[in-house]
Amino acid sequence: MGPNIKGRYEPAPSAEGNTKRQGVEVGSHRSRRWVRRRRSLKVISLSCLACLAFIAFAQWKQILPPTRKPLPLLSSNQLQEDLRTCSELRKKPQDPRGIGRERNARHVQGHKPTLIRNATIWVGEPEPGTSPEEARAGKGYSWVRGDIFSQNGLIQRVESHISPDSVPEDTLIWDAGGRQLTSGIIDMHSHTGVSPLPDLAGTDDTNELSSDTTPYVRSIDGFDPLDPQIQVIKSGGVTTSLVLPGSGNNIGGEAFVFKHAVGDRDGRPEISARDMLADPDRNWRYIKMACGENPKRVYGRIGRGPFSRLGESWEFRHAFEQAADLVRRQDDWCRRADTLGLESMDEYLPRDLAWETLGAVLRGQVHVNTHCYTVPDLEAFVDHTNEFKFPVRAFHHAHQTFLVPEILKRAWGDRPPASALFADNMFYKAEAHVASEHAGKILWDHGLTPVYVSDNPVLNAQHVVFEAAKAYRYGLPYHAALASVTTAPADLLGLGQRLGKVKPGYDADLVVWDSDPLSVGATPLQVWIDGYAQFEDPVELDNKPVTNPITPDERLGESAEETEQVFQDVIFTGVTKILLRSSTIERRRTTNVVVTGGEIICIGTCTSRIEAAPSHRIIHLKNGYLVKAFTAFGATIGLNAIDYERDTDNGFNPKEFSRAIDGLTLDNKKLHAAHKYGITKAISAPRFMSALSHYGTSVGFVTDAQHALEKDAVWLEDVAVHYTVTLGAKSDAQPSISGVFSTLRKSLLKAAASVSSRGEEKEEEETAEPYSEQAYLRKVVKGELPLVLTAHSADVIAAALRLKDDVEKALVRKASDSSSSSSSSPARMRLVILGGAESHLVASELAAAEVGVVLAPFQSFATSWDQRRALTGAPLTNGTAIDALLDAGVVTAIGLEEDWLVRDLGLLAGIALKNSGGRLDEMTALDLVSRNIYTMLGIEEPKTVRFVVFEGSPLEIDGRVRAVSGRGQVSVYMRQ
Ligand SMILES: *[C@@H]1O[C@H](CO)[C@@H](O)[C@H](O)[C@H]1NC(C)=O
Ligand SMILES: *[C@@H]1O[C@H](CO)[C@@H](O)[C@H](O)[C@H]1NC(C)=O
């Protein structure tokens, strides 16, 4: 840690204390009092100095017996300590060396050595002799077959073959069977431990919001090693995280680098935050700062700042001014102490805990990580770095850095800040509205460093490597994508000689993967921290044979320069796979697809068709896939542009049952991105209270319309009736879950009572108020409209199934009451669960009740209490919710949990496929994001087949969208 700050301004001892304690201590207490007085002197005007000097002299005479030689005025112990602090203050930390250590400082005595045999290893650096330019271009990097021997918490040997005879007898041997091995993944932006999951008010310690500028608080002081998410994150191969305070403050506080091994079970001597420090010697310190929307939103009031970005810059500069002042006073003191000697010092080293950390920043001892999105934020902060002369290690979130590489290069210091990014999470607030999924590639092309981070729990850090995989999908070179979660963050943390590579001298943090870490669904088989295996009985997914590493596809880089061109008539050649579920289209193994007027008119060799279409644009594909377009269900696309910007949003409304069709807002970035990535249709419902909560009827619409009255823009005015019974259902008006059910049951039973077996009674009432909540509920009980309940908890789903049963029983009674009619049995109420984090617990009950589930999120990680029993997958759990649902025969789909996922539906279906243990094939996996939604809602799919053309599989990381069908036309993505 930094300089010793103990013993600052202890309370002055009382008079009795002074008389009781004689000797050395008296002098020291007395001198402290003297320091305090002296400080107060400074504020008194100079003109009175003479008289004050006289008073001081008089006091002096009283205190000290005139006959004795004066005692030293200051404590020599304290002065010695101050002098030691001076040398601490002057220290310029170096990245701690890895090689040359006999043992890792984290090593626990008694841990046995480990030999991992037959792994396919990503060392993390190019072969020797590669020039920096070549390395940047990816030359010299490769996966190599070999064995790894670790001992004392360190990698000792990485060789093509290590004979078991050459290692100690007690060595544990692990056969990787040719699987791929990387160093442990490093997540440079996490709140795990300070924001434990499931999220509860009592355990959240992310932001110290008592003041906008709190450099003096430390994430380690609130870090809970028992946060279950720490283990979940590790199950994704993440061994190390930088745990930052939140971004509510301009200066949020100190951050710490932890490894994800906790307590005895993980091979540690104790359950403690300190034991988890990646570098027990604490060579470097870290701090979190934040610009932009958050601090002004949290603190800005009339009369209280920061109210604006202007005020934020003042907060920064004011803070740095005070830290600079402290540094100057300390340096002056240390210099004087050095030249004059301690005995001549008439005061102690100036100390101020409030500005100590920022002082260390100015001394170059702290790696600064600043949350900044926009050009003005970046530019202002870079300005501050030059004004106060300190470097920034990385800008986090940094969505707009790809637009301003020159501003980054202007930052103070010898290296421009890196950008810590999400691959494609954007749109959620105004400052995330200007962003690009190609940001990583563009930054890289400018010689800058992208790293991918989770901001856990914003993203599940378990899958942070998937962010890197998507960065590769969006054009970042393969080796740079792997570096972005291994060597690059290691280097940015100042731990690049110890973490991030598989080389002798490095900490033995290792992951063996079941498939290429940048492939869809990659899952660790085992994870080691300091050479200690972290999972005692890891679940291994079935049906994942050893595969070759990805062959980097450089053409993915082209996607950043593509533009959309629209054609009515186009011919695709080189199509190798057709995944359309359509009886109207002949399914044959074929190579050409002819599109005329935006509709597919021929699949096959189509010779005569092609001859008859000389003006069609021809698009040649390599490994082309023709698939049915995706449908987005459950999010707010079509109802807003920027999630947290009210003016761009239809709004949420817990009071009024409404129809989404009346709130449609089309033609915005989200919808354009959705369309570009293959979502042509969406079903969205009005928001109830928060994200993923619904109340009203959903609308079915297309993603490429400019307004709702365009032809076929709305394909179904009312798709389903939505209610919410997640924790987000609790409102002032309806504070309990049981209350929500009570109201809903009453309304449904009333609707059931009003519906006769022939459906004719109360006809008047229906026509009078055809769009009322009650009218829609009548349609629900008549089986004409599905009821969609947003719910996660298995208990709540159980209550929903009971409610369904109650209503259906009432309908049966009603039917038998009016037995005069010859009606058949009443329709079953169609129910769909949206959310479904705990649905696996009631899978067979859901199947029996013929209730479908739309998983949103697809892979829950128990962020809220009602999701706490979610399955997070191998190696921790045997499968996830979808596996249990499929096994039980529940119709299952993947929902759009948050709107930014519009680019990812195909990949999510790909994860389902890869990790399904053979439950799914390509077609049934794609059904999860299209057909199954219609099946469970019981609605006809719109007649016209919408399609997407990919180069490569839509379910694989290197599948690339080349064309998406619209209404009467096709958008083709290509370079001009
Ligand atoms: C290494 O693994 C591969 C793939 O499973 C296997 O074919 C090979 O025989 C293994 N080699 C050794 C030395 O075990
Ligand atoms: C995982 O669950 C499946 C059933 O879904 C079962 O067949 C398999 O044996 C289980 N595997 C483990 C490791 O428990």
PDB file of N, CA and C in Angstrom, residues 787-835:
ATOM      1  N   LEU A 787     -51.792 -15.041 -22.805  1.00  0.00           N
ATOM      2  CA  LEU A 787     -51.389 -14.227 -21.652  1.00  0.00           C
ATOM      3  C   LEU A 787     -49.901 -14.472 -21.437  1.00  0.00           C
ATOM      4  N   VAL A 788     -49.136 -13.387 -21.421  1.00  0.00           N
ATOM      5  CA  VAL A 788     -47.694 -13.514 -21.194  1.00  0.00           C
ATOM      6  C   VAL A 788     -47.373 -12.912 -19.829  1.00  0.00           C
ATOM      7  N   LEU A 789     -46.832 -13.736 -18.951  1.00  0.00           N
ATOM      8  CA  LEU A 789     -46.438 -13.234 -17.638  1.00  0.00           C
ATOM      9  C   LEU A 789     -44.916 -13.150 -17.591  1.00  0.00           C
ATOM     10  N   THR A 790     -44.415 -11.966 -17.264  1.00  0.00           N
ATOM     11  CA  THR A 790     -42.982 -11.817 -17.064  1.00  0.00           C
ATOM     12  C   THR A 790     -42.674 -12.254 -15.638  1.00  0.00           C
ATOM     13  N   ALA A 791     -41.920 -13.335 -15.511  1.00  0.00           N
ATOM     14  CA  ALA A 791     -41.676 -13.917 -14.185  1.00  0.00           C
ATOM     15  C   ALA A 791     -40.392 -14.715 -14.206  1.00  0.00           C
ATOM     16  N   HIS A 792     -39.698 -14.717 -13.077  1.00  0.00           N
ATOM     17  CA  HIS A 792     -38.457 -15.493 -12.982  1.00  0.00           C
ATOM     18  C   HIS A 792     -38.536 -16.632 -11.968  1.00  0.00           C
ATOM     19  N   SER A 793     -39.133 -16.322 -10.816  1.00  0.00           N
ATOM     20  CA  SER A 793     -39.084 -17.255  -9.698  1.00  0.00           C
ATOM     21  C   SER A 793     -39.925 -18.492  -9.984  1.00  0.00           C
ATOM     22  N   ALA A 794     -39.386 -19.654  -9.597  1.00  0.00           N
ATOM     23  CA  ALA A 794     -40.151 -20.894  -9.753  1.00  0.00           C
ATOM     24  C   ALA A 794     -41.421 -20.828  -8.915  1.00  0.00           C
ATOM     25  N   ASP A 795     -41.370 -20.163  -7.772  1.00  0.00           N
ATOM     26  CA  ASP A 795     -42.561 -20.038  -6.926  1.00  0.00           C
ATOM     27  C   ASP A 795     -43.632 -19.209  -7.620  1.00  0.00           C
ATOM     28  N   VAL A 796     -43.177 -18.148  -8.258  1.00  0.00           N
ATOM     29  CA  VAL A 796     -44.139 -17.284  -8.959  1.00  0.00           C
ATOM     30  C   VAL A 796     -44.720 -18.029 -10.170  1.00  0.00           C
ATOM     31  N   ILE A 797     -43.875 -18.790 -10.854  1.00  0.00           N
ATOM     32  CA  ILE A 797     -44.388 -19.560 -11.995  1.00  0.00           C
ATOM     33  C   ILE A 797     -45.405 -20.590 -11.496  1.00  0.00           C
ATOM     34  N   ALA A 798     -45.124 -21.164 -10.334  1.00  0.00           N
ATOM     35  CA  ALA A 798     -46.088 -22.116  -9.756  1.00  0.00           C
ATOM     36  C   ALA A 798     -47.415 -21.420  -9.496  1.00  0.00           C
ATOM     37  N   ALA A 799     -47.356 -20.205  -8.959  1.00  0.00           N
ATOM     38  CA  ALA A 799     -48.596 -19.451  -8.707  1.00  0.00           C
ATOM     39  C   ALA A 799     -49.304 -19.150 -10.027  1.00  0.00           C
ATOM     40  N   ALA A 800     -48.529 -18.875 -11.057  1.00  0.00           N
ATOM     41  CA  ALA A 800     -49.128 -18.580 -12.365  1.00  0.00           C
ATOM     42  C   ALA A 800     -49.834 -19.804 -12.926  1.00  0.00           C
ATOM     43  N   LEU A 801     -49.210 -20.988 -12.724  1.00  0.00           N
ATOM     44  CA  LEU A 801     -49.844 -22.215 -13.226  1.00  0.00           C
ATOM     45  C   LEU A 801     -51.137 -22.489 -12.458  1.00  0.00           C
ATOM     46  N   ARG A 802     -51.124 -22.170 -11.170  1.00  0.00           N
ATOM     47  CA  ARG A 802     -52.348 -22.346 -10.374  1.00  0.00           C
ATOM     48  C   ARG A 802     -53.431 -21.391 -10.861  1.00  0.00           C
ATOM     49  N   LEU A 803     -53.035 -20.181 -11.142  1.00  0.00           N
ATOM     50  CA  LEU A 803     -53.991 -19.187 -11.650  1.00  0.00           C
ATOM     51  C   LEU A 803     -54.623 -19.678 -12.962  1.00  0.00           C
ATOM     52  N   LYS A 804     -53.785 -20.199 -13.822  1.00  0.00           N
ATOM     53  CA  LYS A 804     -54.284 -20.723 -15.105  1.00  0.00           C
ATOM     54  C   LYS A 804     -55.321 -21.822 -14.847  1.00  0.00           C
ATOM     55  N   ASP A 805     -54.972 -22.676 -13.902  1.00  0.00           N
ATOM     56  CA  ASP A 805     -55.865 -23.776 -13.557  1.00  0.00           C
ATOM     57  C   ASP A 805     -57.195 -23.251 -13.017  1.00  0.00           C
ATOM     58  N   ASP A 806     -57.112 -22.255 -12.123  1.00  0.00           N
ATOM     59  CA  ASP A 806     -58.337 -21.663 -11.554  1.00  0.00           C
ATOM     60  C   ASP A 806     -59.244 -21.154 -12.660  1.00  0.00           C
ATOM     61  N   VAL A 807     -58.657 -20.442 -13.600  1.00  0.00           N
ATOM     62  CA  VAL A 807     -59.455 -19.836 -14.658  1.00  0.00           C
ATOM     63  C   VAL A 807     -60.060 -20.928 -15.554  1.00  0.00           C
ATOM     64  N   GLU A 808     -59.246 -21.921 -15.868  1.00  0.00           N
ATOM     65  CA  GLU A 808     -59.756 -22.985 -16.737  1.00  0.00           C
ATOM     66  C   GLU A 808     -60.870 -23.769 -16.051  1.00  0.00           C
ATOM     67  N   LYS A 809     -60.741 -23.983 -14.735  1.00  0.00           N
ATOM     68  CA  LYS A 809     -61.809 -24.675 -13.996  1.00  0.00           C
ATOM     69  C   LYS A 809     -63.088 -23.860 -14.034  1.00  0.00           C
ATOM     70  N   ALA A 810     -62.935 -22.551 -13.873  1.00  0.00           N
ATOM     71  CA  ALA A 810     -64.108 -21.683 -13.909  1.00  0.00           C
ATOM     72  C   ALA A 810     -64.771 -21.765 -15.278  1.00  0.00           C
ATOM     73  N   LEU A 811     -63.958 -21.874 -16.298  1.00  0.00           N
ATOM     74  CA  LEU A 811     -64.511 -21.970 -17.654  1.00  0.00           C
ATOM     75  C   LEU A 811     -65.253 -23.295 -17.835  1.00  0.00           C
ATOM     76  N   VAL A 812     -64.696 -24.354 -17.252  1.00  0.00           N
ATOM     77  CA  VAL A 812     -65.358 -25.660 -17.347  1.00  0.00           C
ATOM     78  C   VAL A 812     -66.712 -25.599 -16.654  1.00  0.00           C
ATOM     79  N   ARG A 813     -66.727 -24.982 -15.440  1.00  0.00           N
ATOM     80  CA  ARG A 813     -67.998 -24.857 -14.709  1.00  0.00           C
ATOM     81  C   ARG A 813     -69.008 -24.101 -15.545  1.00  0.00           C
ATOM     82  N   LYS A 814     -68.544 -23.032 -16.119  1.00  0.00           N
ATOM     83  CA  LYS A 814     -69.392 -22.163 -16.928  1.00  0.00           C
ATOM     84  C   LYS A 814     -70.000 -22.966 -18.081  1.00  0.00           C
ATOM     85  N   ALA A 815     -69.125 -23.789 -18.692  1.00  0.00           N
ATOM     86  CA  ALA A 815     -69.578 -24.577 -19.830  1.00  0.00           C
ATOM     87  C   ALA A 815     -70.635 -25.592 -19.389  1.00  0.00           C
ATOM     88  N   SER A 816     -70.421 -26.223 -18.210  1.00  0.00           N
ATOM     89  CA  SER A 816     -71.391 -27.225 -17.784  1.00  0.00           C
ATOM     90  C   SER A 816     -72.674 -26.570 -17.285  1.00  0.00           C
ATOM     91  N   ASP A 817     -72.560 -25.326 -16.714  1.00  0.00           N
ATOM     92  CA  ASP A 817     -73.772 -24.595 -16.300  1.00  0.00           C
ATOM     93  C   ASP A 817     -74.695 -24.383 -17.499  1.00  0.00           C
ATOM     94  N   SER A 818     -74.097 -23.967 -18.583  1.00  0.00           N
ATOM     95  CA  SER A 818     -74.926 -23.716 -19.759  1.00  0.00           C
ATOM     96  C   SER A 818     -74.924 -24.975 -20.630  1.00  0.00           C
ATOM     97  N   SER A 819     -75.290 -26.072 -19.955  1.00  0.00           N
ATOM     98  CA  SER A 819     -75.178 -27.364 -20.614  1.00  0.00           C
ATOM     99  C   SER A 819     -76.203 -27.542 -21.725  1.00  0.00           C
ATOM    100  N   SER A 820     -77.126 -26.591 -21.775  1.00  0.00           N
ATOM    101  CA  SER A 820     -78.137 -26.689 -22.833  1.00  0.00           C
ATOM    102  C   SER A 820     -77.455 -26.629 -24.211  1.00  0.00           C
ATOM    103  N   SER A 821     -76.385 -25.873 -24.257  1.00  0.00           N
ATOM    104  CA  SER A 821     -75.703 -25.767 -25.534  1.00  0.00           C
ATOM    105  C   SER A 821     -74.862 -27.024 -25.773  1.00  0.00           C
ATOM    106  N   SER A 822     -74.534 -27.271 -26.989  1.00  0.00           N
ATOM    107  CA  SER A 822     -73.793 -28.488 -27.323  1.00  0.00           C
ATOM    108  C   SER A 822     -72.314 -28.162 -27.566  1.00  0.00           C
ATOM    109  N   SER A 823     -71.905 -27.180 -26.820  1.00  0.00           N
ATOM    110  CA  SER A 823     -70.533 -26.724 -27.094  1.00  0.00           C
ATOM    111  C   SER A 823     -69.518 -27.789 -26.700  1.00  0.00           C
ATOM    112  N   SER A 824     -68.385 -27.738 -27.375  1.00  0.00           N
ATOM    113  CA  SER A 824     -67.283 -28.624 -27.008  1.00  0.00           C
ATOM    114  C   SER A 824     -66.593 -28.039 -25.767  1.00  0.00           C
ATOM    115  N   SER A 825     -65.571 -28.678 -25.289  1.00  0.00           N
ATOM    116  CA  SER A 825     -64.896 -28.214 -24.068  1.00  0.00           C
ATOM    117  C   SER A 825     -64.315 -26.815 -24.300  1.00  0.00           C
ATOM    118  N   PRO A 826     -64.310 -25.995 -23.255  1.00  0.00           N
ATOM    119  CA  PRO A 826     -63.846 -24.623 -23.431  1.00  0.00           C
ATOM    120  C   PRO A 826     -62.369 -24.597 -23.800  1.00  0.00           C
ATOM    121  N   ALA A 827     -61.980 -23.536 -24.509  1.00  0.00           N
ATOM    122  CA  ALA A 827     -60.584 -23.399 -24.926  1.00  0.00           C
ATOM    123  C   ALA A 827     -59.695 -23.285 -23.699  1.00  0.00           C
ATOM    124  N   ARG A 828     -58.496 -23.783 -23.805  1.00  0.00           N
ATOM    125  CA  ARG A 828     -57.541 -23.610 -22.715  1.00  0.00           C
ATOM    126  C   ARG A 828     -56.957 -22.210 -22.826  1.00  0.00           C
ATOM    127  N   MET A 829     -56.691 -21.671 -21.679  1.00  0.00           N
ATOM    128  CA  MET A 829     -56.065 -20.358 -21.660  1.00  0.00           C
ATOM    129  C   MET A 829     -54.594 -20.544 -22.057  1.00  0.00           C
ATOM    130  N   ARG A 830     -54.151 -19.762 -23.031  1.00  0.00           N
ATOM    131  CA  ARG A 830     -52.764 -19.900 -23.439  1.00  0.00           C
ATOM    132  C   ARG A 830     -51.872 -19.002 -22.576  1.00  0.00           C
ATOM    133  N   LEU A 831     -50.874 -19.612 -21.973  1.00  0.00           N
ATOM    134  CA  LEU A 831     -49.990 -18.869 -21.066  1.00  0.00           C
ATOM    135  C   LEU A 831     -48.545 -19.045 -21.523  1.00  0.00           C
ATOM    136  N   VAL A 832     -47.820 -17.953 -21.464  1.00  0.00           N
ATOM    137  CA  VAL A 832     -46.387 -17.985 -21.791  1.00  0.00           C
ATOM    138  C   VAL A 832     -45.636 -17.283 -20.661  1.00  0.00           C
ATOM    139  N   ILE A 833     -44.517 -17.851 -20.264  1.00  0.00           N
ATOM    140  CA  ILE A 833     -43.668 -17.208 -19.246  1.00  0.00           C
ATOM    141  C   ILE A 833     -42.501 -16.513 -19.963  1.00  0.00           C
ATOM    142  N   LEU A 834     -42.332 -15.236 -19.665  1.00  0.00           N
ATOM    143  CA  LEU A 834     -41.220 -14.470 -20.222  1.00  0.00           C
ATOM    144  C   LEU A 834     -40.253 -14.163 -19.074  1.00  0.00           C
ATOM    145  N   GLY A 835     -38.987 -14.510 -19.246  1.00  0.00           N
ATOM    146  CA  GLY A 835     -38.008 -14.387 -18.147  1.00  0.00           C
ATOM    147  C   GLY A 835     -37.504 -15.788 -17.847  1.00  0.00           C
TER     148      GLY A 835
END
